[in-house]
PDB file of C-alpha atoms in Angstrom:
ATOM      1  CA  MET T   1      88.728 114.447  83.638  1.00  0.00           C
ATOM      2  CA  SER T   2      91.604 112.131  82.804  1.00  0.00           C
ATOM      3  CA  SER T   3      93.850 112.889  85.807  1.00  0.00           C
ATOM      4  CA  ASN T   4      94.339 110.326  88.522  1.00  0.00           C
ATOM      5  CA  LEU T   5      95.611 110.981  92.016  1.00  0.00           C
ATOM      6  CA  TYR T   6      99.021 109.610  92.888  1.00  0.00           C
ATOM      7  CA  THR T   7      99.235 109.342  96.681  1.00  0.00           C
ATOM      8  CA  TYR T   8     102.488 109.806  98.620  1.00  0.00           C
ATOM      9  CA  GLY T   9     101.349 109.616 102.201  1.00  0.00           C
ATOM     10  CA  ILE T  10      98.969 110.760 104.893  1.00  0.00           C
ATOM     11  CA  ILE T  11      99.355 113.595 107.391  1.00  0.00           C
ATOM     12  CA  GLU T  12      97.305 115.411 110.021  1.00  0.00           C
ATOM     13  CA  GLN T  13      94.846 117.639 108.236  1.00  0.00           C
ATOM     14  CA  ALA T  14      96.512 121.022 107.713  1.00  0.00           C
ATOM     15  CA  PRO T  15      97.316 123.394 104.873  1.00  0.00           C
ATOM     16  CA  LEU T  16     100.284 122.176 102.856  1.00  0.00           C
ATOM     17  CA  THR T  17     102.430 124.310 100.595  1.00  0.00           C
ATOM     18  CA  VAL T  18     105.580 122.593  99.366  1.00  0.00           C
ATOM     19  CA  ASP T  19     107.739 123.372  96.408  1.00  0.00           C
ATOM     20  CA  VAL T  20     108.717 119.972  95.065  1.00  0.00           C
ATOM     21  CA  THR T  21     108.036 117.983  91.903  1.00  0.00           C
ATOM     22  CA  GLY T  22     106.226 114.635  92.062  1.00  0.00           C
ATOM     23  CA  ILE T  23     106.012 111.444  90.011  1.00  0.00           C
ATOM     24  CA  ASN T  24     106.323 111.872  86.228  1.00  0.00           C
ATOM     25  CA  GLY T  25     107.168 115.542  86.774  1.00  0.00           C
ATOM     26  CA  SER T  26     103.718 116.246  88.215  1.00  0.00           C
ATOM     27  CA  GLU T  27     102.898 119.466  90.065  1.00  0.00           C
ATOM     28  CA  PRO T  28     101.595 120.838  92.299  1.00  0.00           C
ATOM     29  CA  ILE T  29     101.703 118.670  95.401  1.00  0.00           C
ATOM     30  CA  ARG T  30      98.419 119.196  97.237  1.00  0.00           C
ATOM     31  CA  THR T  31      96.141 117.471  99.719  1.00  0.00           C
ATOM     32  CA  VAL T  32      92.807 115.654  99.645  1.00  0.00           C
ATOM     33  CA  ASP T  33      91.178 116.047 103.046  1.00  0.00           C
ATOM     34  CA  TYR T  34      88.824 113.804 104.962  1.00  0.00           C
ATOM     35  CA  ARG T  35      87.994 114.881 108.529  1.00  0.00           C
ATOM     36  CA  SER T  36      91.254 115.098 110.507  1.00  0.00           C
ATOM     37  CA  LEU T  37      93.326 113.397 107.776  1.00  0.00           C
ATOM     38  CA  SER T  38      94.978 114.727 104.632  1.00  0.00           C
ATOM     39  CA  ALA T  39      96.349 112.611 101.811  1.00  0.00           C
ATOM     40  CA  VAL T  40      99.321 114.148  99.989  1.00  0.00           C
ATOM     41  CA  VAL T  41      98.773 113.803  96.238  1.00  0.00           C
ATOM     42  CA  SER T  42      99.596 115.036  92.760  1.00  0.00           C
ATOM     43  CA  GLU T  43      97.679 114.530  89.532  1.00  0.00           C
ATOM     44  CA  ILE T  44      99.103 112.132  86.962  1.00  0.00           C
ATOM     45  CA  GLU T  45      97.773 110.758  83.696  1.00  0.00           C
ATOM     46  CA  THR T  46      98.458 107.064  84.172  1.00  0.00           C
ATOM     47  CA  MET T  47      97.118 104.555  86.710  1.00  0.00           C
ATOM     48  CA  GLU T  48     100.407 102.653  86.585  1.00  0.00           C
ATOM     49  CA  PRO T  49     103.418 104.935  86.930  1.00  0.00           C
ATOM     50  CA  GLU T  50     106.692 103.284  85.977  1.00  0.00           C
ATOM     51  CA  ARG T  51     109.009 102.455  88.839  1.00  0.00           C
ATOM     52  CA  THR T  52     112.101 104.171  87.471  1.00  0.00           C
ATOM     53  CA  ASP T  53     114.947 105.537  89.611  1.00  0.00           C
ATOM     54  CA  GLU T  54     113.627 109.053  88.920  1.00  0.00           C
ATOM     55  CA  ASN T  55     110.108 108.209  90.041  1.00  0.00           C
ATOM     56  CA  ALA T  56     111.259 106.315  93.123  1.00  0.00           C
ATOM     57  CA  SER T  57     113.338 109.284  94.236  1.00  0.00           C
ATOM     58  CA  ALA T  58     110.539 111.739  93.390  1.00  0.00           C
ATOM     59  CA  HIS T  59     108.265 109.731  95.706  1.00  0.00           C
ATOM     60  CA  ASP T  60     110.904 109.907  98.472  1.00  0.00           C
ATOM     61  CA  GLU T  61     111.650 113.545  97.826  1.00  0.00           C
ATOM     62  CA  VAL T  62     108.010 114.578  98.214  1.00  0.00           C
ATOM     63  CA  LEU T  63     107.733 112.676 101.491  1.00  0.00           C
ATOM     64  CA  ARG T  64     110.977 114.136 102.829  1.00  0.00           C
ATOM     65  CA  THR T  65     109.883 117.643 101.926  1.00  0.00           C
ATOM     66  CA  VAL T  66     106.520 117.155 103.649  1.00  0.00           C
ATOM     67  CA  LEU T  67     108.311 115.623 106.647  1.00  0.00           C
ATOM     68  CA  GLN T  68     110.410 118.772 107.027  1.00  0.00           C
ATOM     69  CA  SER T  69     107.720 121.326 106.181  1.00  0.00           C
ATOM     70  CA  ASP T  70     106.026 123.501 108.753  1.00  0.00           C
ATOM     71  CA  GLY T  71     108.701 122.843 111.385  1.00  0.00           C
ATOM     72  CA  GLY T  72     108.402 119.063 111.028  1.00  0.00           C
ATOM     73  CA  ARG T  73     105.334 116.940 110.348  1.00  0.00           C
ATOM     74  CA  THR T  74     104.461 113.340 110.953  1.00  0.00           C
ATOM     75  CA  VAL T  75     103.870 111.377 107.760  1.00  0.00           C
ATOM     76  CA  ILE T  76     102.474 107.915 107.105  1.00  0.00           C
ATOM     77  CA  PRO T  77     104.202 106.961 103.879  1.00  0.00           C
ATOM     78  CA  MET T  78     102.376 105.105 101.133  1.00  0.00           C
ATOM     79  CA  ARG T  79     104.395 102.606  99.200  1.00  0.00           C
ATOM     80  CA  PHE T  80     105.258 103.409  95.599  1.00  0.00           C
ATOM     81  CA  GLY T  81     102.468 103.234  93.057  1.00  0.00           C
ATOM     82  CA  MET T  82      99.225 103.979  94.924  1.00  0.00           C
ATOM     83  CA  VAL T  83      96.957 105.707  92.408  1.00  0.00           C
ATOM     84  CA  PHE T  84      93.290 106.587  92.781  1.00  0.00           C
ATOM     85  CA  LYS T  85      90.878 107.401  90.000  1.00  0.00           C
ATOM     86  CA  ASN T  86      89.406 110.432  91.739  1.00  0.00           C
ATOM     87  CA  GLU T  87      88.974 112.221  95.070  1.00  0.00           C
ATOM     88  CA  ASN T  88      85.997 110.107  96.070  1.00  0.00           C
ATOM     89  CA  ALA T  89      87.919 106.846  95.687  1.00  0.00           C
ATOM     90  CA  LEU T  90      90.717 108.248  97.829  1.00  0.00           C
ATOM     91  CA  LYS T  91      88.332 109.634 100.461  1.00  0.00           C
ATOM     92  CA  ASN T  92      86.765 106.187 100.727  1.00  0.00           C
ATOM     93  CA  ILE T  93      90.163 104.765 101.620  1.00  0.00           C
ATOM     94  CA  LEU T  94      90.702 107.524 104.192  1.00  0.00           C
ATOM     95  CA  ARG T  95      87.281 106.827 105.670  1.00  0.00           C
ATOM     96  CA  ASN T  96      87.677 103.044 105.776  1.00  0.00           C
ATOM     97  CA  GLY T  97      91.195 103.225 107.137  1.00  0.00           C
ATOM     98  CA  ARG T  98      90.752 106.181 109.466  1.00  0.00           C
ATOM     99  CA  VAL T  99      91.168 104.200 112.688  1.00  0.00           C
ATOM    100  CA  ALA T 100      94.424 102.636 111.501  1.00  0.00           C
ATOM    101  CA  PHE T 101      95.689 105.920 110.060  1.00  0.00           C
ATOM    102  CA  ARG T 102      94.886 107.827 113.265  1.00  0.00           C
ATOM    103  CA  ARG T 103      96.611 105.208 115.369  1.00  0.00           C
ATOM    104  CA  SER T 104      99.722 105.328 113.194  1.00  0.00           C
ATOM    105  CA  LEU T 105      99.830 109.123 113.244  1.00  0.00           C
ATOM    106  CA  ASN T 106      99.697 109.041 117.032  1.00  0.00           C
ATOM    107  CA  ASP T 107     102.316 106.296 117.325  1.00  0.00           C
ATOM    108  CA  LEU T 108     104.668 108.038 114.925  1.00  0.00           C
ATOM    109  CA  ASP T 109     104.131 111.528 116.268  1.00  0.00           C
ATOM    110  CA  GLY T 110     107.433 113.421 116.219  1.00  0.00           C
ATOM    111  CA  MET T 111     109.377 110.447 114.872  1.00  0.00           C
ATOM    112  CA  VAL T 112     111.586 110.090 111.831  1.00  0.00           C
ATOM    113  CA  GLU T 113     113.239 107.073 110.266  1.00  0.00           C
ATOM    114  CA  LEU T 114     117.011 106.866 109.928  1.00  0.00           C
ATOM    115  CA  GLY T 115     118.918 104.148 108.120  1.00  0.00           C
ATOM    116  CA  VAL T 116     122.335 102.718 108.890  1.00  0.00           C
ATOM    117  CA  LYS T 117     124.286 100.317 106.688  1.00  0.00           C
ATOM    118  CA  LEU T 118     127.767  98.907 107.151  1.00  0.00           C
ATOM    119  CA  VAL T 119     129.375  97.516 104.016  1.00  0.00           C
ATOM    120  CA  THR T 120     132.784  95.836 103.884  1.00  0.00           C
ATOM    121  CA  LYS T 121     135.375  97.577 101.780  1.00  0.00           C
ATOM    122  CA  GLU T 122     136.737  95.490  98.934  1.00  0.00           C
ATOM    123  CA  ASP T 123     138.732  92.510 100.229  1.00  0.00           C
ATOM    124  CA  ALA T 124     138.329  93.526 103.876  1.00  0.00           C
ATOM    125  CA  THR T 125     137.528  90.818 106.398  1.00  0.00           C
ATOM    126  CA  VAL T 126     135.587  91.672 109.520  1.00  0.00           C
ATOM    127  CA  ASP T 127     134.229  89.807 112.506  1.00  0.00           C
ATOM    128  CA  ARG T 128     130.617  90.158 111.449  1.00  0.00           C
ATOM    129  CA  PRO T 129     128.772  88.926 114.543  1.00  0.00           C
ATOM    130  CA  ALA T 130     130.924  91.139 116.769  1.00  0.00           C
ATOM    131  CA  VAL T 131     130.294  94.205 114.600  1.00  0.00           C
ATOM    132  CA  VAL T 132     126.542  93.603 114.489  1.00  0.00           C
ATOM    133  CA  GLU T 133     126.434  93.161 118.260  1.00  0.00           C
ATOM    134  CA  ASP T 134     128.460  96.294 118.959  1.00  0.00           C
ATOM    135  CA  VAL T 135     126.723  98.548 116.437  1.00  0.00           C
ATOM    136  CA  SER T 136     123.210  97.486 117.360  1.00  0.00           C
ATOM    137  CA  THR T 137     123.860  97.984 121.062  1.00  0.00           C
ATOM    138  CA  ARG T 138     125.134 101.509 120.502  1.00  0.00           C
ATOM    139  CA  LEU T 139     122.330 102.559 118.188  1.00  0.00           C
ATOM    140  CA  ARG T 140     119.564 101.094 120.289  1.00  0.00           C
ATOM    141  CA  GLU T 141     120.471 103.502 123.077  1.00  0.00           C
ATOM    142  CA  ALA T 142     119.531 106.490 120.937  1.00  0.00           C
ATOM    143  CA  ALA T 143     116.493 105.042 119.155  1.00  0.00           C
ATOM    144  CA  ASP T 144     112.931 104.177 119.976  1.00  0.00           C
ATOM    145  CA  THR T 145     112.466 101.113 117.759  1.00  0.00           C
ATOM    146  CA  GLU T 146     114.511  99.285 115.165  1.00  0.00           C
ATOM    147  CA  ALA T 147     113.721  97.208 112.111  1.00  0.00           C
ATOM    148  CA  ALA T 148     116.110  94.816 110.414  1.00  0.00           C
ATOM    149  CA  ASN T 149     116.329  95.079 106.639  1.00  0.00           C
ATOM    150  CA  ASP T 150     117.374  92.606 103.998  1.00  0.00           C
ATOM    151  CA  ARG T 151     121.045  91.761 103.693  1.00  0.00           C
ATOM    152  CA  TYR T 152     120.770  91.600  99.934  1.00  0.00           C
ATOM    153  CA  SER T 153     124.523  91.690  99.303  1.00  0.00           C
ATOM    154  CA  ASP T 154     127.361  89.591 100.744  1.00  0.00           C
ATOM    155  CA  ARG T 155     129.161  92.854 101.377  1.00  0.00           C
ATOM    156  CA  LEU T 156     126.402  94.122 103.660  1.00  0.00           C
ATOM    157  CA  VAL T 157     127.291  93.451 107.283  1.00  0.00           C
ATOM    158  CA  PHE T 158     124.565  95.534 108.863  1.00  0.00           C
ATOM    159  CA  ASN T 159     121.352  97.021 107.478  1.00  0.00           C
ATOM    160  CA  ARG T 160     118.789  98.411 109.893  1.00  0.00           C
ATOM    161  CA  SER T 161     116.284 101.228 110.162  1.00  0.00           C
ATOM    162  CA  TYR T 162     115.605 103.163 113.316  1.00  0.00           C
ATOM    163  CA  LEU T 163     112.646 105.135 114.523  1.00  0.00           C
ATOM    164  CA  VAL T 164     114.047 108.161 116.315  1.00  0.00           C
ATOM    165  CA  GLU T 165     112.415 111.126 118.027  1.00  0.00           C
ATOM    166  CA  ARG T 166     113.262 114.319 116.190  1.00  0.00           C
ATOM    167  CA  ASP T 167     114.705 115.725 119.418  1.00  0.00           C
ATOM    168  CA  ALA T 168     116.954 112.700 119.849  1.00  0.00           C
ATOM    169  CA  GLN T 169     118.363 112.835 116.346  1.00  0.00           C
ATOM    170  CA  THR T 170     121.554 114.630 117.391  1.00  0.00           C
ATOM    171  CA  ALA T 171     122.357 111.876 119.880  1.00  0.00           C
ATOM    172  CA  PHE T 172     121.760 109.320 117.146  1.00  0.00           C
ATOM    173  CA  ASP T 173     123.988 111.286 114.726  1.00  0.00           C
ATOM    174  CA  ASP T 174     126.748 111.217 117.325  1.00  0.00           C
ATOM    175  CA  ALA T 175     126.425 107.477 117.834  1.00  0.00           C
ATOM    176  CA  VAL T 176     126.745 106.941 114.078  1.00  0.00           C
ATOM    177  CA  SER T 177     129.819 109.214 113.914  1.00  0.00           C
ATOM    178  CA  GLU T 178     131.517 107.183 116.628  1.00  0.00           C
ATOM    179  CA  ILE T 179     130.737 103.976 114.782  1.00  0.00           C
ATOM    180  CA  ARG T 180     132.137 105.448 111.584  1.00  0.00           C
ATOM    181  CA  ASP T 181     135.346 106.536 113.306  1.00  0.00           C
ATOM    182  CA  GLU T 182     135.822 103.112 114.743  1.00  0.00           C
ATOM    183  CA  TYR T 183     135.160 101.007 111.653  1.00  0.00           C
ATOM    184  CA  GLU T 184     136.068 103.165 108.686  1.00  0.00           C
ATOM    185  CA  ASP T 185     139.271 101.256 107.926  1.00  0.00           C
ATOM    186  CA  SER T 186     137.407  98.126 106.962  1.00  0.00           C
ATOM    187  CA  MET T 187     133.849  99.282 106.231  1.00  0.00           C
ATOM    188  CA  HIS T 188     131.793 101.985 104.586  1.00  0.00           C
ATOM    189  CA  VAL T 189     129.174 103.405 106.920  1.00  0.00           C
ATOM    190  CA  GLN T 190     126.142 104.662 105.036  1.00  0.00           C
ATOM    191  CA  TYR T 191     123.838 106.817 107.113  1.00  0.00           C
ATOM    192  CA  ASN T 192     120.677 108.172 105.537  1.00  0.00           C
ATOM    193  CA  GLY T 193     117.485 109.963 106.355  1.00  0.00           C
ATOM    194  CA  PRO T 194     115.431 111.371 107.818  1.00  0.00           C
ATOM    195  CA  TRP T 195     112.842 109.391 105.891  1.00  0.00           C
ATOM    196  CA  ALA T 196     109.147 109.015 106.370  1.00  0.00           C
ATOM    197  CA  PRO T 197     108.852 105.893 108.557  1.00  0.00           C
ATOM    198  CA  TYR T 198     108.391 103.308 105.776  1.00  0.00           C
ATOM    199  CA  ASN T 199     109.622 100.466 107.926  1.00  0.00           C
ATOM    200  CA  PHE T 200     107.400 101.215 110.887  1.00  0.00           C
ATOM    201  CA  VAL T 201     103.900 101.422 109.494  1.00  0.00           C
ATOM    202  CA  ASP T 202     101.947  98.431 108.449  1.00  0.00           C
ATOM    203  CA  ILE T 203      98.686  99.393 106.865  1.00  0.00           C
ATOM    204  CA  GLU T 204      97.201  97.123 104.254  1.00  0.00           C
ATOM    205  CA  ILE T 205      95.080  98.866 101.693  1.00  0.00           C
ATOM    206  CA  GLY T 206      92.686  96.602  99.885  1.00  0.00           C
ATOM    207  CA  ALA T 207      91.719  96.902  96.219  1.00  0.00           C
ATOM    208  CA  GLU T 208      95.036  98.494  95.439  1.00  0.00           C
ATOM    209  CA  GLY T 209      94.654 101.850  93.785  1.00  0.00           C
ATOM    210  CA  HIS T 210      91.173 101.298  92.429  1.00  0.00           C
TER     211      HIS T 210
ATOM    212  CA  MET F   1     115.277  63.657  92.945  1.00  0.00           C
ATOM    213  CA  PHE F   2     112.258  65.846  92.586  1.00  0.00           C
ATOM    214  CA  VAL F   3     112.063  65.495  88.805  1.00  0.00           C
ATOM    215  CA  VAL F   4     111.455  61.796  89.256  1.00  0.00           C
ATOM    216  CA  ASP F   5     108.897  62.469  91.963  1.00  0.00           C
ATOM    217  CA  ASP F   6     107.052  64.773  89.638  1.00  0.00           C
ATOM    218  CA  LEU F   7     106.977  62.186  86.936  1.00  0.00           C
ATOM    219  CA  LEU F   8     105.679  59.544  89.292  1.00  0.00           C
ATOM    220  CA  ILE F   9     102.950  61.757  90.598  1.00  0.00           C
ATOM    221  CA  ASN F  10     102.016  63.408  87.377  1.00  0.00           C
ATOM    222  CA  PRO F  11     102.467  61.115  84.388  1.00  0.00           C
ATOM    223  CA  PHE F  12     101.367  63.871  82.035  1.00  0.00           C
ATOM    224  CA  VAL F  13     104.490  65.858  82.648  1.00  0.00           C
ATOM    225  CA  SER F  14     107.147  64.926  80.149  1.00  0.00           C
ATOM    226  CA  ILE F  15     110.712  64.743  81.358  1.00  0.00           C
ATOM    227  CA  MET F  16     111.678  67.500  78.956  1.00  0.00           C
ATOM    228  CA  GLU F  17     109.120  69.839  80.422  1.00  0.00           C
ATOM    229  CA  ALA F  18     110.214  69.077  83.952  1.00  0.00           C
ATOM    230  CA  VAL F  19     113.867  69.594  83.183  1.00  0.00           C
ATOM    231  CA  HIS F  20     113.165  72.731  81.202  1.00  0.00           C
ATOM    232  CA  SER F  21     111.112  74.257  83.950  1.00  0.00           C
ATOM    233  CA  MET F  22     113.697  73.358  86.577  1.00  0.00           C
ATOM    234  CA  ALA F  23     116.335  75.122  84.511  1.00  0.00           C
ATOM    235  CA  ILE F  24     114.114  78.175  84.278  1.00  0.00           C
ATOM    236  CA  SER F  25     113.675  78.324  88.035  1.00  0.00           C
ATOM    237  CA  GLU F  26     117.406  78.280  88.529  1.00  0.00           C
ATOM    238  CA  MET F  27     118.395  80.522  85.675  1.00  0.00           C
ATOM    239  CA  TYR F  28     115.674  83.036  86.194  1.00  0.00           C
ATOM    240  CA  ASP F  29     115.538  83.442  89.930  1.00  0.00           C
ATOM    241  CA  THR F  30     114.057  86.926  90.293  1.00  0.00           C
ATOM    242  CA  THR F  31     115.116  87.336  93.952  1.00  0.00           C
ATOM    243  CA  GLU F  32     118.734  86.899  92.991  1.00  0.00           C
ATOM    244  CA  ILE F  33     118.440  89.498  90.233  1.00  0.00           C
ATOM    245  CA  LYS F  34     116.603  91.960  92.467  1.00  0.00           C
ATOM    246  CA  ASN F  35     119.351  91.594  95.065  1.00  0.00           C
ATOM    247  CA  GLU F  36     121.968  92.315  92.438  1.00  0.00           C
ATOM    248  CA  ILE F  37     120.063  95.422  91.398  1.00  0.00           C
ATOM    249  CA  LYS F  38     120.119  96.639  95.000  1.00  0.00           C
ATOM    250  CA  GLU F  39     123.788  95.756  95.437  1.00  0.00           C
ATOM    251  CA  ASN F  40     124.698  97.624  92.263  1.00  0.00           C
ATOM    252  CA  ARG F  41     122.858 100.682  93.562  1.00  0.00           C
ATOM    253  CA  LEU F  42     124.587 100.425  96.943  1.00  0.00           C
ATOM    254  CA  LEU F  43     128.078 100.189  95.450  1.00  0.00           C
ATOM    255  CA  TYR F  44     127.292 103.182  93.248  1.00  0.00           C
ATOM    256  CA  GLU F  45     126.108 105.205  96.247  1.00  0.00           C
ATOM    257  CA  LEU F  46     129.289 104.295  98.115  1.00  0.00           C
ATOM    258  CA  GLY F  47     131.420 105.494  95.208  1.00  0.00           C
ATOM    259  CA  GLU F  48     132.823 102.093  94.262  1.00  0.00           C
ATOM    260  CA  ARG F  49     131.106 102.142  90.886  1.00  0.00           C
ATOM    261  CA  SER F  50     130.996 105.070  88.499  1.00  0.00           C
ATOM    262  CA  GLU F  51     127.696 106.395  87.218  1.00  0.00           C
ATOM    263  CA  ALA F  52     128.385 104.862  83.799  1.00  0.00           C
ATOM    264  CA  GLU F  53     129.181 101.460  85.312  1.00  0.00           C
ATOM    265  CA  TYR F  54     126.114 101.643  87.503  1.00  0.00           C
ATOM    266  CA  GLU F  55     123.810 102.541  84.647  1.00  0.00           C
ATOM    267  CA  GLN F  56     125.164  99.903  82.310  1.00  0.00           C
ATOM    268  CA  ARG F  57     124.910  97.158  84.911  1.00  0.00           C
ATOM    269  CA  ASN F  58     121.483  98.334  85.988  1.00  0.00           C
ATOM    270  CA  GLU F  59     120.197  98.171  82.447  1.00  0.00           C
ATOM    271  CA  GLU F  60     121.525  94.620  82.030  1.00  0.00           C
ATOM    272  CA  LEU F  61     119.935  93.527  85.280  1.00  0.00           C
ATOM    273  CA  GLU F  62     116.580  95.162  84.515  1.00  0.00           C
ATOM    274  CA  GLU F  63     116.558  93.286  81.208  1.00  0.00           C
ATOM    275  CA  GLN F  64     117.362  90.004  82.949  1.00  0.00           C
ATOM    276  CA  LEU F  65     114.578  90.670  85.421  1.00  0.00           C
ATOM    277  CA  GLU F  66     112.119  91.294  82.626  1.00  0.00           C
ATOM    278  CA  ILE F  67     113.139  88.054  80.895  1.00  0.00           C
ATOM    279  CA  ALA F  68     112.916  86.131  84.165  1.00  0.00           C
ATOM    280  CA  ARG F  69     109.414  87.464  84.832  1.00  0.00           C
ATOM    281  CA  GLU F  70     108.271  86.491  81.359  1.00  0.00           C
ATOM    282  CA  ALA F  71     109.808  83.039  81.727  1.00  0.00           C
ATOM    283  CA  HIS F  72     107.955  82.500  84.995  1.00  0.00           C
ATOM    284  CA  GLU F  73     104.763  83.783  83.450  1.00  0.00           C
ATOM    285  CA  GLN F  74     105.051  81.269  80.623  1.00  0.00           C
ATOM    286  CA  THR F  75     105.731  78.251  82.791  1.00  0.00           C
ATOM    287  CA  ARG F  76     103.297  79.079  85.546  1.00  0.00           C
ATOM    288  CA  GLY F  77     100.649  76.438  85.953  1.00  0.00           C
ATOM    289  CA  LYS F  78     102.320  73.984  83.620  1.00  0.00           C
ATOM    290  CA  VAL F  79     104.757  72.165  85.829  1.00  0.00           C
ATOM    291  CA  GLU F  80     105.256  72.275  89.558  1.00  0.00           C
ATOM    292  CA  VAL F  81     108.938  71.667  90.086  1.00  0.00           C
ATOM    293  CA  MET F  82     109.676  73.065  93.497  1.00  0.00           C
ATOM    294  CA  ARG F  83     108.176  70.825  96.126  1.00  0.00           C
TER     295      ARG F  83
END
């Protein structure tokens, strides 16, 4: 059989039926189970899928759909490009990493990731340290944990990810709305998510994809 | 100057090679290009750049990134410039 298994993430073992298209247009999205863990996969021809915009958003889209399925699941996201030759290779990874995966699933139980960016409008000047201080203080109140992301552009004043309990998401939404109201004259506020918690899991998988 | 240091330490490195490789490091800094790719995406998402502008710029940057990677590949192991 020439198909390889592209892996999106790991969830608690449970039946999964989602209607979404994966990497390289692959379908269906299904699971490979090992004890209490399920890996979310689809079959693809190549071992090295190209990292195009379409594929990157397909990867995200699958994870977001799984995240919202069945009344909300916890997902450990895999980074882009994890491909396994067959079910056995993938089950080996689940077996070897089961302690770390279980711990992450417990830590992330009921949590989603939300992202907040503040970007200066063209030619606007802002008191950056003051904005960062104010915004981070307000958001921290509604979140469990935060992670700072790269400020890859001079226009980016603030770029952080937050781990938020599903039940607390409305409070977080409100905090972001207030921030937007206050700063919208000088800055764009980009609020996105919920994502699988990419920035809050740290599992190294050896022998990448093989 | 680090070029001179290199030459003192490694007499087998010709000055042309050292200068060439230094230029490559500066011209083909992949981090810089990757950041520009992300910035381009961000400005598109925020509506400051049209889809056409975004796609054109993205294509240019992806090409630059490819060239930069190849340039690094070719010089790797020949000359250590950054010290």
